[in-house]
Coordinates of C-alpha atoms and ligand atoms in Angstrom, one line a residue:
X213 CA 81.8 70.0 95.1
X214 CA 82.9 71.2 98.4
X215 CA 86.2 72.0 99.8
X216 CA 85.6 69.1 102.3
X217 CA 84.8 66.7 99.4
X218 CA 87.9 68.0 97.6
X219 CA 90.2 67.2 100.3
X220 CA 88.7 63.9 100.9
X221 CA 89.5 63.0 97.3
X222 CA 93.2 64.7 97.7
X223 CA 95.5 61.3 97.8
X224 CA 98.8 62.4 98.9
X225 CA 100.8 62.9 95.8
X226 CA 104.5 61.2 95.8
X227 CA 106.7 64.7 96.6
X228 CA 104.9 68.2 97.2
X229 CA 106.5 72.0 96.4
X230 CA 104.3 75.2 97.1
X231 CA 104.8 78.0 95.4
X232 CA 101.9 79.9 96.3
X233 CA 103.7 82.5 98.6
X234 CA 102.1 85.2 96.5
X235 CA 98.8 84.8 98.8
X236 CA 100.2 82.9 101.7
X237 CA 102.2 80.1 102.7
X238 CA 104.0 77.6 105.3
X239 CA 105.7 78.9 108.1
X240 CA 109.2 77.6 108.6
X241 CA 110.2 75.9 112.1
X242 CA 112.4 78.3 112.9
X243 CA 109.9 81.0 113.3
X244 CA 106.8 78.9 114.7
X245 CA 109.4 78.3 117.6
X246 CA 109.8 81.8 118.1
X247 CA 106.4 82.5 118.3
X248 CA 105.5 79.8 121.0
X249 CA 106.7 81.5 124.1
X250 CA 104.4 84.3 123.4
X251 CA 101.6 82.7 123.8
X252 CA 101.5 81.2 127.7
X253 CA 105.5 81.6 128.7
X254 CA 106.5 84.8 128.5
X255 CA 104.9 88.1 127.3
X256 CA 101.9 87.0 126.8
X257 CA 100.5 90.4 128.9
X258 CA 99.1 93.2 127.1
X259 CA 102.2 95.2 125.9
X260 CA 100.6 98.7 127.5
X261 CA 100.3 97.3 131.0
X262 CA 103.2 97.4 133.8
X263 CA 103.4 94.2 134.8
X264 CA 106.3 91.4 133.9
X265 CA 104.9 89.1 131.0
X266 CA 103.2 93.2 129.5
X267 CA 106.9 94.4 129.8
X268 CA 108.3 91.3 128.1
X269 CA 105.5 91.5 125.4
X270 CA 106.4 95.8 124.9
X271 CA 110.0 94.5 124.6
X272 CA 109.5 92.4 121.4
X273 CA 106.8 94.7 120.1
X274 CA 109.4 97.6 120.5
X275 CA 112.5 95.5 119.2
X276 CA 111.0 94.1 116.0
X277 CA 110.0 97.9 115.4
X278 CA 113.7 99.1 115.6
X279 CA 114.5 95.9 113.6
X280 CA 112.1 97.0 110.9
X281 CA 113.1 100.7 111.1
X282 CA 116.5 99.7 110.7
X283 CA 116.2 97.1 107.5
X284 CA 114.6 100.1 105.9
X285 CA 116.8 103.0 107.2
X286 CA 114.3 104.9 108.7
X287 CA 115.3 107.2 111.4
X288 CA 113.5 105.6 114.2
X289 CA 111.2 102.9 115.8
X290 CA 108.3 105.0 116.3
X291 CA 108.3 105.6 112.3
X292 CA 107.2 101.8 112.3
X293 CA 103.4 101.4 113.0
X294 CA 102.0 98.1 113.5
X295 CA 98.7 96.9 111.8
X296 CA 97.1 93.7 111.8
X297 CA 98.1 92.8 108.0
X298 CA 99.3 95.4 104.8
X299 CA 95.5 95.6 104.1
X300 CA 95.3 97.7 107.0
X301 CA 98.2 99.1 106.2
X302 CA 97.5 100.1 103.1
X303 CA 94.3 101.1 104.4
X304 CA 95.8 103.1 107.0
X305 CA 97.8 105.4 104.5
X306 CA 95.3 105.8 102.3
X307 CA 92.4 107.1 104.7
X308 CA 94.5 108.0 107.2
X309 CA 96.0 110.9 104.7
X310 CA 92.4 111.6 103.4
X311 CA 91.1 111.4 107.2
X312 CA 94.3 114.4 107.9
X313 CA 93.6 116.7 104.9
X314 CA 91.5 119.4 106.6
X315 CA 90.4 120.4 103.3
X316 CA 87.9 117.3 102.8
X317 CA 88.5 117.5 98.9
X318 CA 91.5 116.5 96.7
X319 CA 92.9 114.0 93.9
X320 CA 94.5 110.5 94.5
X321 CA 96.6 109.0 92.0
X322 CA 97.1 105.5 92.0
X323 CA 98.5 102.7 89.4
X324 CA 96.3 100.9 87.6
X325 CA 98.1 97.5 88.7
X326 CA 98.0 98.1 92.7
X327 CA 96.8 95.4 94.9
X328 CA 92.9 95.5 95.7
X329 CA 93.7 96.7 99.1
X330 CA 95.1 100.3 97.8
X331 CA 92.6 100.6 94.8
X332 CA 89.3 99.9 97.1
X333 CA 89.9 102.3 99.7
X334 CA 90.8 105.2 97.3
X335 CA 87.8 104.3 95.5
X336 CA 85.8 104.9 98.7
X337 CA 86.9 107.9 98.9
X338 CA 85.5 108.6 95.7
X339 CA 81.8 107.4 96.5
X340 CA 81.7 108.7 99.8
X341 CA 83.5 111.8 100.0
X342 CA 84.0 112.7 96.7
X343 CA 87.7 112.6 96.0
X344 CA 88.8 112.8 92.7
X345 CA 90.4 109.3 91.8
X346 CA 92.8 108.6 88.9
X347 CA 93.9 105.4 88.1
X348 CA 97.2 105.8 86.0
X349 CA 97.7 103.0 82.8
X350 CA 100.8 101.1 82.9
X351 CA 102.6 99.9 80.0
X352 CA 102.9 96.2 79.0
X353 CA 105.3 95.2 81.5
X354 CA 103.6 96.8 84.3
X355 CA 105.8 100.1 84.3
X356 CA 104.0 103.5 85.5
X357 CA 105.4 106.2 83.1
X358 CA 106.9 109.1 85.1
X359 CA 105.5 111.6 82.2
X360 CA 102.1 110.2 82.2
X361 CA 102.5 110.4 86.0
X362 CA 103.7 113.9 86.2
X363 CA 100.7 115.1 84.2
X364 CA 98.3 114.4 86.9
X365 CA 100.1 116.2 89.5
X366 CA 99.2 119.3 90.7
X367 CA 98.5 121.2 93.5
X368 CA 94.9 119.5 94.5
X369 CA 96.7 115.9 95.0
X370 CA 97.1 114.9 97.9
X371 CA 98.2 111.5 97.7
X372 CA 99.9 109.3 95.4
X373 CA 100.4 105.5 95.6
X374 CA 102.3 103.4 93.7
X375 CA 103.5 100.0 94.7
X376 CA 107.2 99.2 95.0
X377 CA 106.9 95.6 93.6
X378 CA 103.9 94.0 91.3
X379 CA 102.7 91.1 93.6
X380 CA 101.8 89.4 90.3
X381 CA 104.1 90.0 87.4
X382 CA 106.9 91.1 89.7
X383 CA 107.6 94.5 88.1
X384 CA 110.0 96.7 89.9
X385 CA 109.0 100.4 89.6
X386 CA 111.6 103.4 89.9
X387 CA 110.5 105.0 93.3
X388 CA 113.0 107.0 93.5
X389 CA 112.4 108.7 90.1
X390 CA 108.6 108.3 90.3
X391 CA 109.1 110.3 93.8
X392 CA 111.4 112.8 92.4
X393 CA 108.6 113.3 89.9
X394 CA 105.7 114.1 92.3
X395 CA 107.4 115.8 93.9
X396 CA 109.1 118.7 91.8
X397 CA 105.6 119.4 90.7
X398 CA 104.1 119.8 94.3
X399 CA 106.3 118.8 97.9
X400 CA 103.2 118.3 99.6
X401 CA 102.0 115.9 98.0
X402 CA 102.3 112.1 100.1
X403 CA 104.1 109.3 98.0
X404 CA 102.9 105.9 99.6
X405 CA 104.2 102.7 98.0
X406 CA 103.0 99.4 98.8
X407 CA 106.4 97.2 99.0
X408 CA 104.4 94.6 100.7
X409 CA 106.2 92.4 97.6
X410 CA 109.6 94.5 97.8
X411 CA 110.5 94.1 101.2
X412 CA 113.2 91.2 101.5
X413 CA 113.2 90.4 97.7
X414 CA 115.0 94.2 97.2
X415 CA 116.9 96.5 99.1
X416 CA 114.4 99.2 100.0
X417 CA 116.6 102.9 101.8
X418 CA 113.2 105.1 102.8
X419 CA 115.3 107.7 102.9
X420 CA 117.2 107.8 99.6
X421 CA 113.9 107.0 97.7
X422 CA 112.5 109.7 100.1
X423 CA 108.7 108.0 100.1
X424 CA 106.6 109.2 103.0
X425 CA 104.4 105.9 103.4
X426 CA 105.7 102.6 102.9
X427 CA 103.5 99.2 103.6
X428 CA 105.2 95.7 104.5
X429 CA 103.4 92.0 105.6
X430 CA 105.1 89.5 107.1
X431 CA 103.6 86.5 105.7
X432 CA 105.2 88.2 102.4
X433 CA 108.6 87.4 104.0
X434 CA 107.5 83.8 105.2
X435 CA 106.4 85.4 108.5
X436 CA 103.2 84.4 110.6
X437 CA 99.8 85.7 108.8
X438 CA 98.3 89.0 111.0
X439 CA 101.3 91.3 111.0
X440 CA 101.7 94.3 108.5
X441 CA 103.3 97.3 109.1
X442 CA 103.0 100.9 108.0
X443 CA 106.5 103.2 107.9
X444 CA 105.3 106.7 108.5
X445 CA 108.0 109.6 107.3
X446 CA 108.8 112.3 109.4
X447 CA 106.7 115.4 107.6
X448 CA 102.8 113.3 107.0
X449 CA 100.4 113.4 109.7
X450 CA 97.9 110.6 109.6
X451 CA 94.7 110.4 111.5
X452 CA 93.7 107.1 113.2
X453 CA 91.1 105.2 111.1
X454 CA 90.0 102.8 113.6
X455 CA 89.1 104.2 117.0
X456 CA 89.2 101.5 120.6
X457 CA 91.3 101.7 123.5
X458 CA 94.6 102.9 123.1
X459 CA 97.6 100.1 122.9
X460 CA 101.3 101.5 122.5
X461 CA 100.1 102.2 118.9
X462 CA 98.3 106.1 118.8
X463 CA 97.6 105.3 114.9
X464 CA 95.9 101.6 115.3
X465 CA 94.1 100.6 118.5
X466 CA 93.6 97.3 120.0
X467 CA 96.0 95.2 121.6
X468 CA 99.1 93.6 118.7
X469 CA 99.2 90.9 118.1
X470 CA 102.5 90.0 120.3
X471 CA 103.3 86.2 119.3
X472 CA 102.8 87.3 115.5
X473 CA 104.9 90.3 116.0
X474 CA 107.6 87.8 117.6
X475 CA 107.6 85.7 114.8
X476 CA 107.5 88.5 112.3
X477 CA 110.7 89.3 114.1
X478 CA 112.6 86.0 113.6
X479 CA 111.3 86.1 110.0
X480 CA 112.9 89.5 109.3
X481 CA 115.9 88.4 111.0
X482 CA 116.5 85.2 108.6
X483 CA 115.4 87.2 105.3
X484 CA 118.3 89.6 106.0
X485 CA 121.2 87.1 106.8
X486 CA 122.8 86.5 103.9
X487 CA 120.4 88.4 102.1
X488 CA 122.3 89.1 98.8
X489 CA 123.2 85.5 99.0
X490 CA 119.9 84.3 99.3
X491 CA 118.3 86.6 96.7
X492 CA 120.7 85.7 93.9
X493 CA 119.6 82.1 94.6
X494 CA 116.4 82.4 94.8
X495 CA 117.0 84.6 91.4
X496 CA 118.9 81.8 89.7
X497 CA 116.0 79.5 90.5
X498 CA 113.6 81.9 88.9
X499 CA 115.5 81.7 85.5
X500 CA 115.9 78.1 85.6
X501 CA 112.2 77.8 85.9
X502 CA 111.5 80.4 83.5
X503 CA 113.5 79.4 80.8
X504 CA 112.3 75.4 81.4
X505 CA 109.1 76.7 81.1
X506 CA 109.8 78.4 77.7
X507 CA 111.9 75.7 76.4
X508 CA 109.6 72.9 77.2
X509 CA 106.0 74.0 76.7
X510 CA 104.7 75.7 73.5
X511 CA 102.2 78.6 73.5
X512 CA 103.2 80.5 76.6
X513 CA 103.4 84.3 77.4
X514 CA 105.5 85.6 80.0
X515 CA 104.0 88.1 81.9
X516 CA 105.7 91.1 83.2
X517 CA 109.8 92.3 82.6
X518 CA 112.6 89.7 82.6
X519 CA 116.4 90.2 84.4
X520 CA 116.9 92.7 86.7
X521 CA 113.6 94.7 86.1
X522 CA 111.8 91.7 87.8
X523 CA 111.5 90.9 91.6
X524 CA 113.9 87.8 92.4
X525 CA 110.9 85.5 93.0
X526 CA 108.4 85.7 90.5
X527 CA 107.7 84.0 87.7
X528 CA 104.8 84.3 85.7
X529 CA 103.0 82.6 82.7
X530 CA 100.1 82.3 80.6
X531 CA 99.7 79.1 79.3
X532 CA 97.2 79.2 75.9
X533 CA 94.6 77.2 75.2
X534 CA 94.6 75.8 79.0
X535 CA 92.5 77.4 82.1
X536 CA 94.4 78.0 85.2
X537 CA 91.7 77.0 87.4
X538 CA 92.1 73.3 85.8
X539 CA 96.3 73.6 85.9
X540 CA 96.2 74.4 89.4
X541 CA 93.1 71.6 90.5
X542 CA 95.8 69.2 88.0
X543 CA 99.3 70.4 89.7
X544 CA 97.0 70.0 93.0
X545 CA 96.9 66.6 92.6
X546 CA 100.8 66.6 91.8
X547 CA 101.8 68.0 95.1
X548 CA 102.5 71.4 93.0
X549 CA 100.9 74.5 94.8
X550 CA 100.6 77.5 92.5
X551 CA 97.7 80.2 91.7
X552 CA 96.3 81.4 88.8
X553 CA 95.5 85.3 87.4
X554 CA 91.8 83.5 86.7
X555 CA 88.9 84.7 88.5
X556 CA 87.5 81.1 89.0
X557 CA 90.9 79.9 91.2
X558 CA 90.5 83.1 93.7
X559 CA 86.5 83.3 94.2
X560 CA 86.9 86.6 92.7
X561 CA 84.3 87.3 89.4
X562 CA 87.1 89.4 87.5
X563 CA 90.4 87.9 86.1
X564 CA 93.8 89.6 87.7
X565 CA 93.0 93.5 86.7
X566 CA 96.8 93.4 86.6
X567 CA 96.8 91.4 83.4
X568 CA 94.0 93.3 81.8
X569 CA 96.0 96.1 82.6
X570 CA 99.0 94.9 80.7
X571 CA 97.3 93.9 77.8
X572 CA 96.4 90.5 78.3
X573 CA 93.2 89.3 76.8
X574 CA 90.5 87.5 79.1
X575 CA 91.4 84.0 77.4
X576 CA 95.5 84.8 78.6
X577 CA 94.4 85.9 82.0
X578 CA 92.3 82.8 82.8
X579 CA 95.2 80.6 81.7
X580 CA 98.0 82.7 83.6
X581 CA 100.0 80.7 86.9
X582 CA 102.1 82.1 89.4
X583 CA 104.7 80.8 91.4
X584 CA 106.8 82.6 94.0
X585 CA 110.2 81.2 95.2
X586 CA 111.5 81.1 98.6
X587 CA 115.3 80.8 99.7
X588 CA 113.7 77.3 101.0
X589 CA 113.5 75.9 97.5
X590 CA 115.6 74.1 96.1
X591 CA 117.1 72.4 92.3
X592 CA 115.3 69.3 92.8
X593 CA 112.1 71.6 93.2
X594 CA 112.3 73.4 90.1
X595 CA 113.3 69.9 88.0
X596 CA 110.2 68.7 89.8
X597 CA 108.2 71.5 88.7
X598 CA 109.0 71.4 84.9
X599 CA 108.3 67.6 84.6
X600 CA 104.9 68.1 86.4
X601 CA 104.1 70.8 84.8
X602 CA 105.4 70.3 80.8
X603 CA 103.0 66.8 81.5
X604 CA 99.8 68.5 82.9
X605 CA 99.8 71.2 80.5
X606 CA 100.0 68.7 78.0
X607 CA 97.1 66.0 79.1
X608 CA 95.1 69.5 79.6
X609 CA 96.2 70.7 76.4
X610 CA 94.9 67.3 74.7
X611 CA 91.7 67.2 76.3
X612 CA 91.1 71.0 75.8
X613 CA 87.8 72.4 74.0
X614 CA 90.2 75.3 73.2
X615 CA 91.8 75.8 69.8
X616 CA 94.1 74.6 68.0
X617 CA 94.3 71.6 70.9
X618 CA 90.5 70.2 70.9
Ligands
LIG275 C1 101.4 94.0 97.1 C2 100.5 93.6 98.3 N1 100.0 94.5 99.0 C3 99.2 94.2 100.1 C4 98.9 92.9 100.4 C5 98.0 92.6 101.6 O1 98.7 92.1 102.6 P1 98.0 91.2 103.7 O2 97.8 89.9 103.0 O3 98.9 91.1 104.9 O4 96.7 91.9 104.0 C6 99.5 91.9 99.6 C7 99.1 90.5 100.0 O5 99.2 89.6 99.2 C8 100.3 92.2 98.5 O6 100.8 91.3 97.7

């Protein structure tokens, strides 16, 4: 069936809570409106050129930069590179370090559990240039272990990336320590992390955790889709990975994209007011939803660490005996928005490497759903969410093939 057919049979269900902010979401008003000048009222030049609306469009480019720099505590603006989303981000540190090592050979280290966008382009470096890759295990909560870590340092890597925050089972490294472990063994080596899921759920200080690359996305933080950004630390040197005509950015060509960039700015405004009141609310929701979700339904798994050790927003679960492509087409129909670890919900062939990573069998993968939680939800959403979902696990659970249900 189609997508078209799908949404033509879609009736509009009585009350409707996403939860899908994991691979994108709404944008709220507040930040739309922010954006709208930038497309035909002001700045709406190209941010290089010297000329009123290219001035007003450098302005915003160059204060969400220092707005950025200073959420993270890096020294200055220019540490903040702008790319069109963390893939090219990511991207960016990855090749852009490989690119900048003059002696065309090396080792990369990265955790098993990164996002795709990390993991592909250190594995082209492996096919095309011959790079020596390692992929480092993860226990079964997702933690990298600083020992295991430590023993594939030495002085041929050049890079190491591990992400700040799991996107999927919210696990919340030790940077610092990981850092302090690379480190000791060989200085020269980069530390990248990926806190594409970190930034605005946890305080992130480049400085103290002294990481040379660091990723962010705004639509991670509710911001418009087609902003990421890259901090670059004051000892790497990176060479450009895309070549065009130069914009004000030397390390990513092409012209930004300025009404994206203004939004991205409201949105990092809003996710740090009040931020340590709005993360230990959106934290409270988590463990309301998590513990409904143990209480009420039988046969679950949760997947990744619980308390502190998990991001603020993320809960995730494996239902048994259920597949997550049917709970999410069933909560669909609910007005529930979620995603599932199986490969049939994301047009990928492969369930979520994460949860083979951790342990998790095939048959636990496929029946795995993730839900993310915004400062926008609310009580009513959560109760909402455990009646919906405690029934459509069951009627999926009664009509299952699976054992011990069918
Ligand atoms: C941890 C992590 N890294 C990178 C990305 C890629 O960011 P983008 O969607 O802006 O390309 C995502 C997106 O979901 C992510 O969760």
């Amino acid at each position: 069936m189609s997508v078209k057919d799908l949404l033509k049979l879609h009736g509009k269900p009585i009350r409707e809570v996403y939860f899908d902010h994991e691979n994108s979401g709404w944008v709220p008003p507040e930040i739309v409106e922010a954006m709208l000048p930038y497309f035909n009222i002001k700045g709406y030049g190209h941010p290089s050129i010297t000329h009123k609306p290219g001035w007003e469009a450098y302005e915003v480019v160059y204060e969400t930069k220092e707005l950025v720099a200073k959420t993270l505590n890096a020294e200055n603006y220019e540490q903040i590179v702008f790319t069109h989303s963390g893939t090219e981000a990511n991207n960016l540190a990855i090749l852009g370090t490989v690119f900048a090592n003059k002696h065309g050979k090396g080792k990369i280290v990265v955790s098993a559990i990164e996002h795709l966008s990390v993991i592909f382009p250190a594995e082209w470096t492996r096919k095309n240039l011959g790079f020596k890759v390692v992929r480092i295990p993860v226990d079964e909560e997702g933690f990298v272990d600083p020992d295991i870590l430590a023993a594939y340092i030495d002085k041929d890597t050049i890079l190491v990336s591990i992400q700040m925050v799991n996107h999927e089972i919210g696990t919340i490294q030790p940077i610092k320590e990981l850092v302090k472990v690379v480190k000791d063994i060989n200085p020269n080596t980069i530390f990248h992390t990926d806190a594409a899921d970190a930034y605005g759920k946890i305080p992130i200080d480049v400085k103290e955790i002294n990481v040379d690359l660091l990723t962010i996305s705004s639509h991670k933080i509710l911001g418009p889709k087609g902003v990421g950004a890259l901090y670059v630390g004051p000892k790497v040197k990176l060479e450009s990975i895309i070549h065009g005509q130069l914009s004000t950015e030397k390390l990513w060509p092409g012209v930004e994209n300025v009404p994206a960039i203004a939004g991205f700015k409201k949105a990092v405004e809003l996710t740090f007011t009040s931020f340590e009141k709005n993360i230990s609310k959106i934290r409270k929701l988590r463990d309301k939803l998590l513990k409904g979700i143990i209480n009420n339904i039988p046969d679950v798994l949760v997947n990744g660490p619980l308390g502190d050790k998990r991001s603020p927003d993320n809960v995730n679960t494996s239902f048994l005996y259920v597949e997550g492509e049917a709970v999410t087409v069933e909560l669909s129909l609910r007005g529930m928005y979620v995603s599932s670890g199986s490969a049939c919900t994301s047009r990928i062939l492969e369930p979520s490497h994460v949860l083979l990573a951790i342990g998790r069998k095939h048959e636990e993968a496929h029946g795995s759903i993730l839900f993310k939680i915004t400062r926008y939800h609310t009580d009513e959403d959560i109760e909402y969410a455990l009646e919906q979902l405690t029934e459509a696990i069951g009627r999926l659970r009664e009509i299952s093939a699976l054992k011990p249900y069918k």
